[in-house]
PDB file of C-alpha atoms in Angstrom:
ATOM      1  CA  MET A   1       0.000   0.000   0.000  1.00 39.00           C
ATOM      2  CA  ASP A   2       2.813   2.448  -0.753  1.00 48.00           C
ATOM      3  CA  ALA A   3       3.071   3.574  -4.363  1.00 48.00           C
ATOM      4  CA  ILE A   4      -0.160   4.612  -6.061  1.00 49.00           C
ATOM      5  CA  ALA A   5      -0.956   2.952  -9.375  1.00 48.00           C
ATOM      6  CA  ALA A   6      -0.327   4.988 -12.511  1.00 46.00           C
ATOM      7  CA  SER A   7      -3.994   4.783 -13.549  1.00 45.00           C
ATOM      8  CA  ASP A   8      -5.058   6.247 -10.194  1.00 48.00           C
ATOM      9  CA  ARG A   9      -2.467   8.986 -10.452  1.00 47.00           C
ATOM     10  CA  ALA A  10      -3.646   9.896 -13.939  1.00 46.00           C
ATOM     11  CA  ALA A  11      -7.272  10.075 -12.813  1.00 46.00           C
ATOM     12  CA  LEU A  12      -6.469  11.989  -9.655  1.00 52.00           C
ATOM     13  CA  LEU A  13      -6.603  15.503 -11.057  1.00 45.00           C
ATOM     14  CA  GLY A  14      -8.540  14.868 -14.258  1.00 47.00           C
ATOM     15  CA  ALA A  15      -7.818  18.087 -16.148  1.00 35.00           C
ATOM     16  CA  GLY A  16      -5.034  19.039 -13.706  1.00 42.00           C
ATOM     17  CA  GLY A  17      -2.494  19.631 -16.486  1.00 43.00           C
ATOM     18  CA  VAL A  18       1.093  19.840 -15.311  1.00 39.00           C
ATOM     19  CA  ALA A  19       0.172  18.811 -11.796  1.00 42.00           C
ATOM     20  CA  GLY A  20      -1.296  15.564 -13.101  1.00 42.00           C
ATOM     21  CA  ARG A  21       1.878  14.821 -15.061  1.00 44.00           C
ATOM     22  CA  ARG A  22       4.071  15.506 -12.018  1.00 47.00           C
ATOM     23  CA  CYS A  23       2.134  13.032  -9.848  1.00 45.00           C
ATOM     24  CA  ALA A  24       4.620  10.265 -10.571  1.00 46.00           C
ATOM     25  CA  ALA A  25       5.863   9.091  -7.185  1.00 60.00           C
ATOM     26  CA  MET A  26       2.943   9.722  -4.856  1.00 76.00           C
ATOM     27  CA  GLU A  27       2.943   7.441  -1.815  1.00 88.00           C
ATOM     28  CA  MET A  28       0.005   6.363   0.291  1.00 89.00           C
ATOM     29  CA  HIS A  29       1.590   7.647   3.491  1.00 91.00           C
ATOM     30  CA  GLN A  30       1.631  11.155   1.955  1.00 93.00           C
ATOM     31  CA  VAL A  31      -2.087  10.833   1.225  1.00 93.00           C
ATOM     32  CA  ARG A  32      -2.775   9.658   4.789  1.00 92.00           C
ATOM     33  CA  TYR A  33      -0.834  12.567   6.269  1.00 93.00           C
ATOM     34  CA  PHE A  34      -2.635  15.093   4.071  1.00 94.00           C
ATOM     35  CA  LEU A  35      -6.044  13.700   4.967  1.00 94.00           C
ATOM     36  CA  ALA A  36      -5.160  13.690   8.657  1.00 94.00           C
ATOM     37  CA  VAL A  37      -4.310  17.401   8.429  1.00 94.00           C
ATOM     38  CA  THR A  38      -7.600  18.175   6.679  1.00 93.00           C
ATOM     39  CA  GLU A  39      -9.572  16.244   9.305  1.00 93.00           C
ATOM     40  CA  THR A  40      -7.784  17.633  12.390  1.00 93.00           C
ATOM     41  CA  ARG A  41      -6.983  21.061  10.888  1.00 92.00           C
ATOM     42  CA  SER A  42      -3.674  20.831  12.708  1.00 93.00           C
ATOM     43  CA  PHE A  43      -0.229  19.592  11.700  1.00 93.00           C
ATOM     44  CA  THR A  44       0.525  18.767  15.337  1.00 92.00           C
ATOM     45  CA  ARG A  45      -2.600  16.692  15.925  1.00 93.00           C
ATOM     46  CA  ALA A  46      -2.249  15.038  12.496  1.00 93.00           C
ATOM     47  CA  ALA A  47       1.291  13.954  13.380  1.00 94.00           C
ATOM     48  CA  GLU A  48       0.041  12.486  16.671  1.00 94.00           C
ATOM     49  CA  ARG A  49      -2.759  10.606  14.873  1.00 93.00           C
ATOM     50  CA  CYS A  50      -0.348   9.176  12.297  1.00 93.00           C
ATOM     51  CA  ALA A  51       2.276   8.353  14.963  1.00 93.00           C
ATOM     52  CA  VAL A  52       5.051  10.283  13.217  1.00 94.00           C
ATOM     53  CA  SER A  53       7.033  13.374  14.091  1.00 94.00           C
ATOM     54  CA  GLN A  54       5.650  16.703  12.947  1.00 93.00           C
ATOM     55  CA  PRO A  55       8.750  17.479  10.791  1.00 94.00           C
ATOM     56  CA  ALA A  56       8.325  14.100   9.013  1.00 94.00           C
ATOM     57  CA  LEU A  57       4.651  14.775   8.357  1.00 93.00           C
ATOM     58  CA  THR A  58       5.351  18.306   7.147  1.00 94.00           C
ATOM     59  CA  ALA A  59       8.102  17.066   4.816  1.00 94.00           C
ATOM     60  CA  ALA A  60       5.838  14.391   3.350  1.00 94.00           C
ATOM     61  CA  ILE A  61       3.057  16.862   2.624  1.00 94.00           C
ATOM     62  CA  LYS A  62       5.538  19.316   1.117  1.00 94.00           C
ATOM     63  CA  LYS A  63       6.781  16.549  -1.181  1.00 93.00           C
ATOM     64  CA  LEU A  64       3.189  15.750  -2.142  1.00 93.00           C
ATOM     65  CA  GLU A  65       2.622  19.407  -2.977  1.00 92.00           C
ATOM     66  CA  GLU A  66       5.729  19.421  -5.172  1.00 90.00           C
ATOM     67  CA  GLU A  67       4.509  16.352  -7.016  1.00 90.00           C
ATOM     68  CA  LEU A  68       1.043  17.871  -7.557  1.00 90.00           C
ATOM     69  CA  GLY A  69       2.456  21.194  -8.627  1.00 89.00           C
ATOM     70  CA  GLY A  70       1.082  23.547  -5.999  1.00 91.00           C
ATOM     71  CA  PRO A  71       0.319  24.106  -2.291  1.00 93.00           C
ATOM     72  CA  LEU A  72      -2.481  22.050  -0.772  1.00 94.00           C
ATOM     73  CA  VAL A  73      -2.659  23.403   2.785  1.00 93.00           C
ATOM     74  CA  LEU A  74      -2.152  26.855   4.274  1.00 91.00           C
ATOM     75  CA  ARG A  75      -1.153  27.390   7.908  1.00 87.00           C
ATOM     76  CA  GLU A  76      -3.384  30.035   9.423  1.00 85.00           C
ATOM     77  CA  ARG A  77      -4.048  31.222  12.942  1.00 79.00           C
ATOM     78  CA  GLY A  78      -7.387  29.413  13.028  1.00 79.00           C
ATOM     79  CA  GLY A  79      -5.827  26.162  11.833  1.00 85.00           C
ATOM     80  CA  ALA A  80      -4.817  24.473   8.597  1.00 89.00           C
ATOM     81  CA  LYS A  81      -6.882  25.533   5.608  1.00 91.00           C
ATOM     82  CA  LEU A  82      -7.127  23.946   2.174  1.00 92.00           C
ATOM     83  CA  THR A  83      -6.081  25.821  -0.928  1.00 93.00           C
ATOM     84  CA  ALA A  84      -8.137  25.689  -4.101  1.00 93.00           C
ATOM     85  CA  LEU A  85      -5.967  22.817  -5.335  1.00 93.00           C
ATOM     86  CA  GLY A  86      -6.322  21.067  -1.984  1.00 92.00           C
ATOM     87  CA  GLN A  87     -10.107  21.332  -2.142  1.00 93.00           C
ATOM     88  CA  ARG A  88     -10.091  19.945  -5.657  1.00 93.00           C
ATOM     89  CA  VAL A  89      -8.007  16.865  -4.925  1.00 92.00           C
ATOM     90  CA  LEU A  90      -9.517  16.127  -1.492  1.00 93.00           C
ATOM     91  CA  PRO A  91     -12.527  14.011  -2.656  1.00 93.00           C
ATOM     92  CA  ARG A  92     -10.346  11.915  -4.962  1.00 92.00           C
ATOM     93  CA  LEU A  93      -7.730  11.326  -2.287  1.00 93.00           C
ATOM     94  CA  GLN A  94     -10.438  10.347   0.192  1.00 91.00           C
ATOM     95  CA  ARG A  95     -11.864   7.819  -2.284  1.00 91.00           C
ATOM     96  CA  LEU A  96      -8.391   6.530  -2.981  1.00 90.00           C
ATOM     97  CA  ARG A  97      -7.758   5.966   0.729  1.00 88.00           C
ATOM     98  CA  ASP A  98     -11.103   4.197   1.124  1.00 87.00           C
ATOM     99  CA  GLU A  99     -10.386   1.933  -1.864  1.00 86.00           C
ATOM    100  CA  MET A 100      -6.948   1.033  -0.564  1.00 85.00           C
ATOM    101  CA  GLN A 101      -8.397   0.203   2.854  1.00 80.00           C
ATOM    102  CA  ALA A 102     -11.014  -2.010   1.201  1.00 77.00           C
ATOM    103  CA  VAL A 103      -8.291  -3.794  -0.763  1.00 80.00           C
ATOM    104  CA  GLN A 104      -6.383  -4.385   2.462  1.00 77.00           C
ATOM    105  CA  VAL A 105      -9.474  -5.860   4.143  1.00 69.00           C
ATOM    106  CA  ILE A 106      -9.995  -8.243   1.223  1.00 69.00           C
ATOM    107  CA  ALA A 107      -6.351  -9.292   1.329  1.00 70.00           C
ATOM    108  CA  ASP A 108      -6.450  -9.815   5.108  1.00 67.00           C
ATOM    109  CA  ASN A 109      -9.655 -11.860   4.894  1.00 58.00           C
ATOM    110  CA  HIS A 110      -8.158 -13.963   2.117  1.00 59.00           C
ATOM    111  CA  ARG A 111      -5.030 -14.622   4.139  1.00 63.00           C
ATOM    112  CA  ARG A 112      -7.050 -15.563   7.219  1.00 61.00           C
ATOM    113  CA  LEU A 113      -9.661 -17.523   5.203  1.00 58.00           C
ATOM    114  CA  LYS A 114     -12.399 -15.188   6.395  1.00 62.00           C
ATOM    115  CA  GLN A 115     -15.227 -14.447   3.982  1.00 59.00           C
ATOM    116  CA  VAL A 116     -13.254 -16.021   1.130  1.00 70.00           C
ATOM    117  CA  PRO A 117     -15.495 -17.070  -1.783  1.00 80.00           C
ATOM    118  CA  LEU A 118     -14.798 -20.467  -3.343  1.00 87.00           C
ATOM    119  CA  ARG A 119     -16.650 -21.253  -6.576  1.00 92.00           C
ATOM    120  CA  VAL A 120     -17.333 -24.970  -7.009  1.00 94.00           C
ATOM    121  CA  GLY A 121     -18.761 -26.432 -10.218  1.00 95.00           C
ATOM    122  CA  ILE A 122     -20.541 -29.783  -9.948  1.00 94.00           C
ATOM    123  CA  LEU A 123     -21.554 -32.055 -12.807  1.00 92.00           C
ATOM    124  CA  CYS A 124     -25.335 -32.083 -13.106  1.00 89.00           C
ATOM    125  CA  THR A 125     -25.520 -35.900 -12.965  1.00 88.00           C
ATOM    126  CA  ILE A 126     -23.718 -36.064  -9.602  1.00 89.00           C
ATOM    127  CA  GLY A 127     -26.235 -36.293  -6.802  1.00 84.00           C
ATOM    128  CA  PRO A 128     -25.832 -34.428  -3.518  1.00 84.00           C
ATOM    129  CA  ALA A 129     -26.198 -37.448  -1.243  1.00 80.00           C
ATOM    130  CA  ARG A 130     -22.511 -38.417  -1.160  1.00 84.00           C
ATOM    131  CA  LEU A 131     -21.036 -34.914  -1.421  1.00 87.00           C
ATOM    132  CA  ALA A 132     -23.268 -33.162   1.114  1.00 86.00           C
ATOM    133  CA  GLY A 133     -21.483 -34.757   4.068  1.00 86.00           C
ATOM    134  CA  SER A 134     -18.088 -33.720   2.723  1.00 88.00           C
ATOM    135  CA  LEU A 135     -19.246 -30.142   2.187  1.00 87.00           C
ATOM    136  CA  ALA A 136     -20.671 -30.007   5.718  1.00 87.00           C
ATOM    137  CA  ALA A 137     -17.402 -31.312   7.179  1.00 86.00           C
ATOM    138  CA  PHE A 138     -15.428 -28.723   5.202  1.00 85.00           C
ATOM    139  CA  ARG A 139     -17.733 -25.961   6.414  1.00 83.00           C
ATOM    140  CA  ALA A 140     -17.022 -26.962  10.024  1.00 83.00           C
ATOM    141  CA  GLU A 141     -13.277 -26.968   9.330  1.00 80.00           C
ATOM    142  CA  ALA A 142     -13.187 -23.663   7.412  1.00 79.00           C
ATOM    143  CA  PRO A 143     -16.242 -21.564   8.341  1.00 81.00           C
ATOM    144  CA  GLY A 144     -14.711 -18.473   6.730  1.00 78.00           C
ATOM    145  CA  VAL A 145     -14.752 -19.976   3.239  1.00 82.00           C
ATOM    146  CA  GLU A 146     -18.007 -19.219   1.444  1.00 83.00           C
ATOM    147  CA  LEU A 147     -18.974 -21.912  -1.074  1.00 87.00           C
ATOM    148  CA  GLU A 148     -20.766 -20.941  -4.250  1.00 90.00           C
ATOM    149  CA  ILE A 149     -22.034 -24.041  -6.078  1.00 92.00           C
ATOM    150  CA  ALA A 150     -22.835 -24.055  -9.787  1.00 92.00           C
ATOM    151  CA  VAL A 151     -24.354 -27.132 -11.454  1.00 92.00           C
ATOM    152  CA  ALA A 152     -23.797 -27.654 -15.174  1.00 91.00           C
ATOM    153  CA  VAL A 153     -23.021 -30.184 -17.907  1.00 88.00           C
ATOM    154  CA  GLN A 154     -19.496 -31.440 -18.542  1.00 88.00           C
ATOM    155  CA  GLY A 155     -18.476 -29.122 -21.376  1.00 89.00           C
ATOM    156  CA  GLU A 156     -19.760 -26.017 -19.602  1.00 93.00           C
ATOM    157  CA  LEU A 157     -17.914 -26.934 -16.392  1.00 93.00           C
ATOM    158  CA  LEU A 158     -14.606 -27.339 -18.217  1.00 93.00           C
ATOM    159  CA  ARG A 159     -15.090 -24.026 -19.992  1.00 94.00           C
ATOM    160  CA  ARG A 160     -15.783 -22.217 -16.731  1.00 95.00           C
ATOM    161  CA  LEU A 161     -12.775 -23.844 -15.085  1.00 94.00           C
ATOM    162  CA  GLU A 162     -10.434 -22.951 -17.941  1.00 94.00           C
ATOM    163  CA  GLU A 163     -11.674 -19.347 -17.946  1.00 94.00           C
ATOM    164  CA  ALA A 164     -11.398 -19.100 -14.123  1.00 92.00           C
ATOM    165  CA  GLU A 165     -15.153 -18.622 -13.672  1.00 94.00           C
ATOM    166  CA  VAL A 166     -15.033 -21.457 -11.120  1.00 94.00           C
ATOM    167  CA  ASP A 167     -12.106 -22.494  -8.923  1.00 94.00           C
ATOM    168  CA  VAL A 168     -12.645 -26.261  -8.894  1.00 95.00           C
ATOM    169  CA  ILE A 169     -15.110 -28.754 -10.321  1.00 96.00           C
ATOM    170  CA  VAL A 170     -16.428 -32.126  -9.220  1.00 94.00           C
ATOM    171  CA  SER A 171     -16.945 -34.256 -12.276  1.00 92.00           C
ATOM    172  CA  ASN A 172     -16.437 -37.527 -14.091  1.00 88.00           C
ATOM    173  CA  LEU A 173     -13.939 -36.949 -16.866  1.00 76.00           C
ATOM    174  CA  GLY A 174     -13.245 -40.579 -17.705  1.00 74.00           C
ATOM    175  CA  ASP A 175     -10.491 -40.685 -20.306  1.00 65.00           C
ATOM    176  CA  ALA A 176     -11.226 -37.178 -21.620  1.00 76.00           C
ATOM    177  CA  VAL A 177      -8.862 -35.227 -19.358  1.00 82.00           C
ATOM    178  CA  PRO A 178      -7.478 -31.995 -20.863  1.00 88.00           C
ATOM    179  CA  ASP A 179      -3.732 -31.497 -20.447  1.00 89.00           C
ATOM    180  CA  TRP A 180      -4.198 -28.417 -18.260  1.00 93.00           C
ATOM    181  CA  CYS A 181      -6.302 -30.248 -15.661  1.00 93.00           C
ATOM    182  CA  VAL A 182      -5.164 -31.639 -12.315  1.00 93.00           C
ATOM    183  CA  VAL A 183      -7.420 -34.569 -11.358  1.00 93.00           C
ATOM    184  CA  ALA A 184      -7.779 -36.299  -7.968  1.00 93.00           C
ATOM    185  CA  PRO A 185     -10.299 -39.175  -7.614  1.00 93.00           C
ATOM    186  CA  LEU A 186     -12.825 -38.915  -4.786  1.00 92.00           C
ATOM    187  CA  TYR A 187     -14.931 -42.061  -5.050  1.00 91.00           C
ATOM    188  CA  GLU A 188     -16.342 -44.670  -7.409  1.00 91.00           C
ATOM    189  CA  GLU A 189     -20.000 -45.452  -7.854  1.00 89.00           C
ATOM    190  CA  ARG A 190     -22.005 -48.078  -9.701  1.00 90.00           C
ATOM    191  CA  TYR A 191     -24.777 -47.480 -12.163  1.00 89.00           C
ATOM    192  CA  VAL A 192     -28.069 -48.916 -10.958  1.00 91.00           C
ATOM    193  CA  VAL A 193     -31.495 -49.516 -12.463  1.00 92.00           C
ATOM    194  CA  VAL A 194     -34.129 -47.390 -10.741  1.00 92.00           C
ATOM    195  CA  LEU A 195     -37.525 -49.085 -10.979  1.00 93.00           C
ATOM    196  CA  PRO A 196     -41.010 -47.670 -10.385  1.00 91.00           C
ATOM    197  CA  PRO A 197     -42.821 -48.792  -7.217  1.00 89.00           C
ATOM    198  CA  GLY A 198     -44.182 -52.328  -7.523  1.00 88.00           C
ATOM    199  CA  HIS A 199     -42.205 -53.125 -10.703  1.00 90.00           C
ATOM    200  CA  HIS A 200     -42.037 -56.854 -11.493  1.00 91.00           C
ATOM    201  CA  LEU A 201     -38.213 -56.778 -11.789  1.00 92.00           C
ATOM    202  CA  ALA A 202     -37.746 -55.430  -8.255  1.00 90.00           C
ATOM    203  CA  ALA A 203     -37.645 -58.978  -6.859  1.00 90.00           C
ATOM    204  CA  ARG A 204     -34.291 -59.675  -8.533  1.00 91.00           C
ATOM    205  CA  GLU A 205     -30.932 -59.100  -6.833  1.00 90.00           C
ATOM    206  CA  GLY A 206     -29.317 -57.622  -9.930  1.00 91.00           C
ATOM    207  CA  LEU A 207     -30.361 -56.927 -13.483  1.00 92.00           C
ATOM    208  CA  ARG A 208     -28.864 -57.676 -16.874  1.00 92.00           C
ATOM    209  CA  LEU A 209     -29.413 -55.351 -19.785  1.00 90.00           C
ATOM    210  CA  GLU A 210     -31.434 -58.080 -21.517  1.00 92.00           C
ATOM    211  CA  ASP A 211     -33.878 -58.140 -18.566  1.00 92.00           C
ATOM    212  CA  LEU A 212     -34.916 -54.602 -19.531  1.00 91.00           C
ATOM    213  CA  ASP A 213     -35.688 -55.331 -23.177  1.00 90.00           C
ATOM    214  CA  GLY A 214     -38.957 -53.642 -24.137  1.00 88.00           C
ATOM    215  CA  GLU A 215     -39.529 -52.052 -20.708  1.00 90.00           C
ATOM    216  CA  PRO A 216     -40.678 -48.379 -20.651  1.00 91.00           C
ATOM    217  CA  TYR A 217     -37.499 -46.352 -20.295  1.00 90.00           C
ATOM    218  CA  LEU A 218     -36.732 -42.793 -19.155  1.00 91.00           C
ATOM    219  CA  ASP A 219     -33.845 -41.375 -21.173  1.00 89.00           C
ATOM    220  CA  ARG A 220     -31.475 -39.144 -19.132  1.00 88.00           C
ATOM    221  CA  LEU A 221     -30.155 -36.800 -21.805  1.00 85.00           C
ATOM    222  CA  ALA A 222     -27.521 -35.255 -19.502  1.00 82.00           C
ATOM    223  CA  CYS A 223     -25.905 -38.587 -18.650  1.00 83.00           C
ATOM    224  CA  GLU A 224     -22.244 -38.587 -19.716  1.00 77.00           C
ATOM    225  CA  MET A 225     -22.388 -42.405 -20.195  1.00 77.00           C
ATOM    226  CA  ARG A 226     -25.569 -42.313 -22.263  1.00 81.00           C
ATOM    227  CA  GLU A 227     -23.852 -43.099 -25.581  1.00 80.00           C
ATOM    228  CA  GLN A 228     -21.968 -45.994 -23.993  1.00 81.00           C
ATOM    229  CA  VAL A 229     -25.212 -47.557 -22.754  1.00 82.00           C
ATOM    230  CA  THR A 230     -26.896 -46.950 -26.116  1.00 83.00           C
ATOM    231  CA  GLY A 231     -24.001 -48.616 -27.904  1.00 85.00           C
ATOM    232  CA  VAL A 232     -24.140 -51.708 -25.696  1.00 86.00           C
ATOM    233  CA  CYS A 233     -27.908 -51.954 -26.233  1.00 86.00           C
ATOM    234  CA  ALA A 234     -27.449 -51.813 -29.984  1.00 87.00           C
ATOM    235  CA  ALA A 235     -24.713 -54.452 -29.892  1.00 89.00           C
ATOM    236  CA  ARG A 236     -26.884 -56.798 -27.827  1.00 88.00           C
ATOM    237  CA  ARG A 237     -30.070 -55.966 -29.746  1.00 90.00           C
ATOM    238  CA  VAL A 238     -31.800 -54.779 -26.599  1.00 88.00           C
ATOM    239  CA  ASP A 239     -34.734 -52.497 -27.357  1.00 88.00           C
ATOM    240  CA  LEU A 240     -35.156 -49.683 -24.858  1.00 83.00           C
ATOM    241  CA  TYR A 241     -38.353 -47.775 -25.524  1.00 78.00           C
ATOM    242  CA  ALA A 242     -37.851 -44.187 -24.369  1.00 84.00           C
ATOM    243  CA  ALA A 243     -41.201 -43.167 -22.936  1.00 79.00           C
ATOM    244  CA  TYR A 244     -39.778 -39.773 -21.915  1.00 90.00           C
ATOM    245  CA  ARG A 245     -36.531 -37.872 -22.486  1.00 90.00           C
ATOM    246  CA  THR A 246     -35.235 -35.026 -20.319  1.00 89.00           C
ATOM    247  CA  ASP A 247     -31.977 -33.463 -19.175  1.00 86.00           C
ATOM    248  CA  ARG A 248     -33.408 -32.711 -15.729  1.00 88.00           C
ATOM    249  CA  GLU A 249     -32.338 -35.266 -13.115  1.00 86.00           C
ATOM    250  CA  ASP A 250     -35.133 -34.285 -10.727  1.00 87.00           C
ATOM    251  CA  TRP A 251     -37.726 -34.845 -13.450  1.00 90.00           C
ATOM    252  CA  VAL A 252     -36.289 -38.271 -14.268  1.00 90.00           C
ATOM    253  CA  GLN A 253     -36.672 -39.405 -10.679  1.00 89.00           C
ATOM    254  CA  SER A 254     -40.144 -37.936 -10.341  1.00 91.00           C
ATOM    255  CA  LEU A 255     -41.270 -39.713 -13.522  1.00 91.00           C
ATOM    256  CA  VAL A 256     -39.885 -43.005 -12.213  1.00 91.00           C
ATOM    257  CA  GLN A 257     -41.770 -42.410  -8.966  1.00 89.00           C
ATOM    258  CA  ALA A 258     -44.927 -41.831 -11.003  1.00 90.00           C
ATOM    259  CA  GLY A 259     -44.533 -45.238 -12.664  1.00 89.00           C
ATOM    260  CA  LEU A 260     -43.734 -44.031 -16.184  1.00 91.00           C
ATOM    261  CA  GLY A 261     -40.623 -46.136 -16.654  1.00 90.00           C
ATOM    262  CA  PHE A 262     -37.192 -47.104 -15.319  1.00 91.00           C
ATOM    263  CA  ALA A 263     -33.916 -45.185 -15.532  1.00 91.00           C
ATOM    264  CA  PHE A 264     -30.189 -45.893 -15.352  1.00 90.00           C
ATOM    265  CA  MET A 265     -28.638 -43.704 -12.650  1.00 89.00           C
ATOM    266  CA  PRO A 266     -25.447 -43.419 -10.586  1.00 89.00           C
ATOM    267  CA  GLU A 267     -26.200 -44.993  -7.215  1.00 87.00           C
ATOM    268  CA  HIS A 268     -25.455 -41.875  -5.129  1.00 87.00           C
ATOM    269  CA  SER A 269     -27.737 -39.740  -7.272  1.00 85.00           C
ATOM    270  CA  VAL A 270     -30.899 -41.633  -6.318  1.00 85.00           C
ATOM    271  CA  LEU A 271     -33.009 -39.655  -3.849  1.00 81.00           C
ATOM    272  CA  LEU A 272     -36.310 -41.506  -4.294  1.00 75.00           C
ATOM    273  CA  THR A 273     -37.834 -43.290  -1.319  1.00 74.00           C
ATOM    274  CA  GLY A 274     -40.633 -45.276  -2.952  1.00 70.00           C
ATOM    275  CA  ALA A 275     -38.726 -46.622  -5.964  1.00 75.00           C
ATOM    276  CA  SER A 276     -36.428 -49.655  -6.011  1.00 86.00           C
ATOM    277  CA  GLN A 277     -32.854 -49.632  -7.258  1.00 87.00           C
ATOM    278  CA  ARG A 278     -31.040 -52.731  -8.386  1.00 92.00           C
ATOM    279  CA  PRO A 279     -27.420 -52.954  -9.554  1.00 90.00           C
ATOM    280  CA  LEU A 280     -26.810 -53.318 -13.266  1.00 90.00           C
ATOM    281  CA  VAL A 281     -24.644 -56.433 -13.242  1.00 91.00           C
ATOM    282  CA  ASP A 282     -24.279 -57.115 -16.967  1.00 89.00           C
ATOM    283  CA  PRO A 283     -22.691 -54.918 -18.126  1.00 87.00           C
ATOM    284  CA  ALA A 284     -21.453 -53.608 -14.772  1.00 88.00           C
ATOM    285  CA  LEU A 285     -20.980 -49.886 -15.337  1.00 86.00           C
ATOM    286  CA  ARG A 286     -19.047 -47.664 -12.916  1.00 88.00           C
ATOM    287  CA  ARG A 287     -17.727 -44.140 -12.918  1.00 89.00           C
ATOM    288  CA  THR A 288     -15.104 -42.252 -10.929  1.00 91.00           C
ATOM    289  CA  VAL A 289     -16.086 -38.915  -9.414  1.00 92.00           C
ATOM    290  CA  ALA A 290     -13.092 -36.629  -9.057  1.00 93.00           C
ATOM    291  CA  LEU A 291     -11.943 -33.168  -8.058  1.00 94.00           C
ATOM    292  CA  VAL A 292     -10.551 -31.200 -10.996  1.00 95.00           C
ATOM    293  CA  ARG A 293      -8.662 -27.904 -10.962  1.00 95.00           C
ATOM    294  CA  SER A 294      -6.524 -25.997 -13.422  1.00 93.00           C
ATOM    295  CA  GLY A 295      -2.816 -26.798 -13.374  1.00 92.00           C
ATOM    296  CA  ASP A 296      -2.098 -23.406 -14.939  1.00 90.00           C
ATOM    297  CA  ARG A 297      -2.967 -21.522 -11.737  1.00 89.00           C
ATOM    298  CA  THR A 298      -1.537 -21.785  -8.229  1.00 88.00           C
ATOM    299  CA  PRO A 299      -4.355 -22.829  -5.859  1.00 86.00           C
ATOM    300  CA  ALA A 300      -5.475 -20.066  -3.505  1.00 83.00           C
ATOM    301  CA  PRO A 301      -5.423 -20.972   0.222  1.00 81.00           C
ATOM    302  CA  GLY A 302      -9.177 -21.590   0.314  1.00 82.00           C
ATOM    303  CA  LEU A 303      -9.052 -23.896  -2.696  1.00 88.00           C
ATOM    304  CA  GLN A 304      -6.067 -25.822  -1.337  1.00 87.00           C
ATOM    305  CA  LEU A 305      -7.838 -26.339   1.987  1.00 85.00           C
ATOM    306  CA  PHE A 306     -10.990 -27.519   0.182  1.00 90.00           C
ATOM    307  CA  TRP A 307      -8.953 -29.849  -2.040  1.00 92.00           C
ATOM    308  CA  ASP A 308      -7.067 -31.412   0.879  1.00 89.00           C
ATOM    309  CA  ALA A 309     -10.155 -31.709   3.089  1.00 88.00           C
ATOM    310  CA  LEU A 310     -12.284 -33.541   0.515  1.00 91.00           C
ATOM    311  CA  LEU A 311      -9.479 -35.887  -0.477  1.00 92.00           C
ATOM    312  CA  SER A 312      -8.725 -36.676   3.159  1.00 88.00           C
ATOM    313  CA  ARG A 313     -12.375 -37.466   3.859  1.00 87.00           C
ATOM    314  CA  ALA A 314     -12.607 -39.583   0.706  1.00 86.00           C
ATOM    315  CA  ALA A 315      -9.518 -41.571   1.754  1.00 86.00           C
ATOM    316  CA  ARG A 316     -11.037 -42.290   5.174  1.00 83.00           C
ATOM    317  CA  ALA A 317     -14.313 -43.441   3.585  1.00 76.00           C
ATOM    318  CA  ARG A 318     -12.611 -45.696   1.044  1.00 68.00           C
ATOM    319  CA  PRO A 319     -12.877 -49.423   1.922  1.00 60.00           C
ATOM    320  CA  VAL A 320      -9.613 -51.090   2.804  1.00 47.00           C
ATOM    321  CA  THR A 321      -8.664 -53.913   0.465  1.00 45.00           C
ATOM    322  CA  PRO A 322      -7.197 -56.892   2.349  1.00 44.00           C
ATOM    323  CA  SER A 323      -3.606 -57.637   1.393  1.00 39.00           C
ATOM    324  CA  ARG A 324      -2.927 -60.880  -0.477  1.00 38.00           C
ATOM    325  CA  ARG A 325      -0.312 -63.310   0.747  1.00 35.00           C
TER     326      ARG A 325
END
């Protein structure tokens, strides 16, 4: 907060002519001293407020006057009085001080993780059931970090991440990982068949694709594995009749609940209580949900804390595989 930016110096006097061109080395402490004099109307009291000696304060203001090309303050018997130039620059210098103080508050809050916004993009097909607990745990650990959650499709999330419109995304990239991405897996989840209440296939432990041949089907247009499922169906000559198509996950589940057909869904995305879900065992489809950030930018403290906290929680929740002897 010492040297004033060139753009601010240029705007300071507007049509100030030579004075504006001379304002090349203005320092914030000079501005503070000048404003203290205008507010106290005394060089002595201004020096006490700024915790400097009166000669140092006087010298700083004199240097400011030289840089602006004219006197700013007159010493009179009734106290310090602004000159015409001083009156003209006073509002701009006050705004400049206020802006610099606001910048300092933002920087301090960022450093202390207080009121720090963190923009998180989440793939629209990822349900909140598994992530909500992790977000709640992170909130308890870092209450000063404010989460802003945006839900979108894959391509839109990657665009926002690349253009720094979000800080991190939670997604399923599969093999399509851009070179600039840093990816850290969180968890794996199966794809299940969500059946309407009372469906005749609900009695089975698991379902094969062939078991669903000809059954009314709800097509999830936003599903990133939709083409893969469609391709397997075509290869096996399984006919899935799409009774409804929508890119809204909440509508898909509501339509299943209403008995209009079944849907393929990631297991942690299912929020229905009356419907049945059975694992799709042939083919057994799975996906990996991961944190993704840009490798072109150094993570801010809030992002790094979020990254570490979610990965740590995911590691604790991951089942331990027995070692083989």
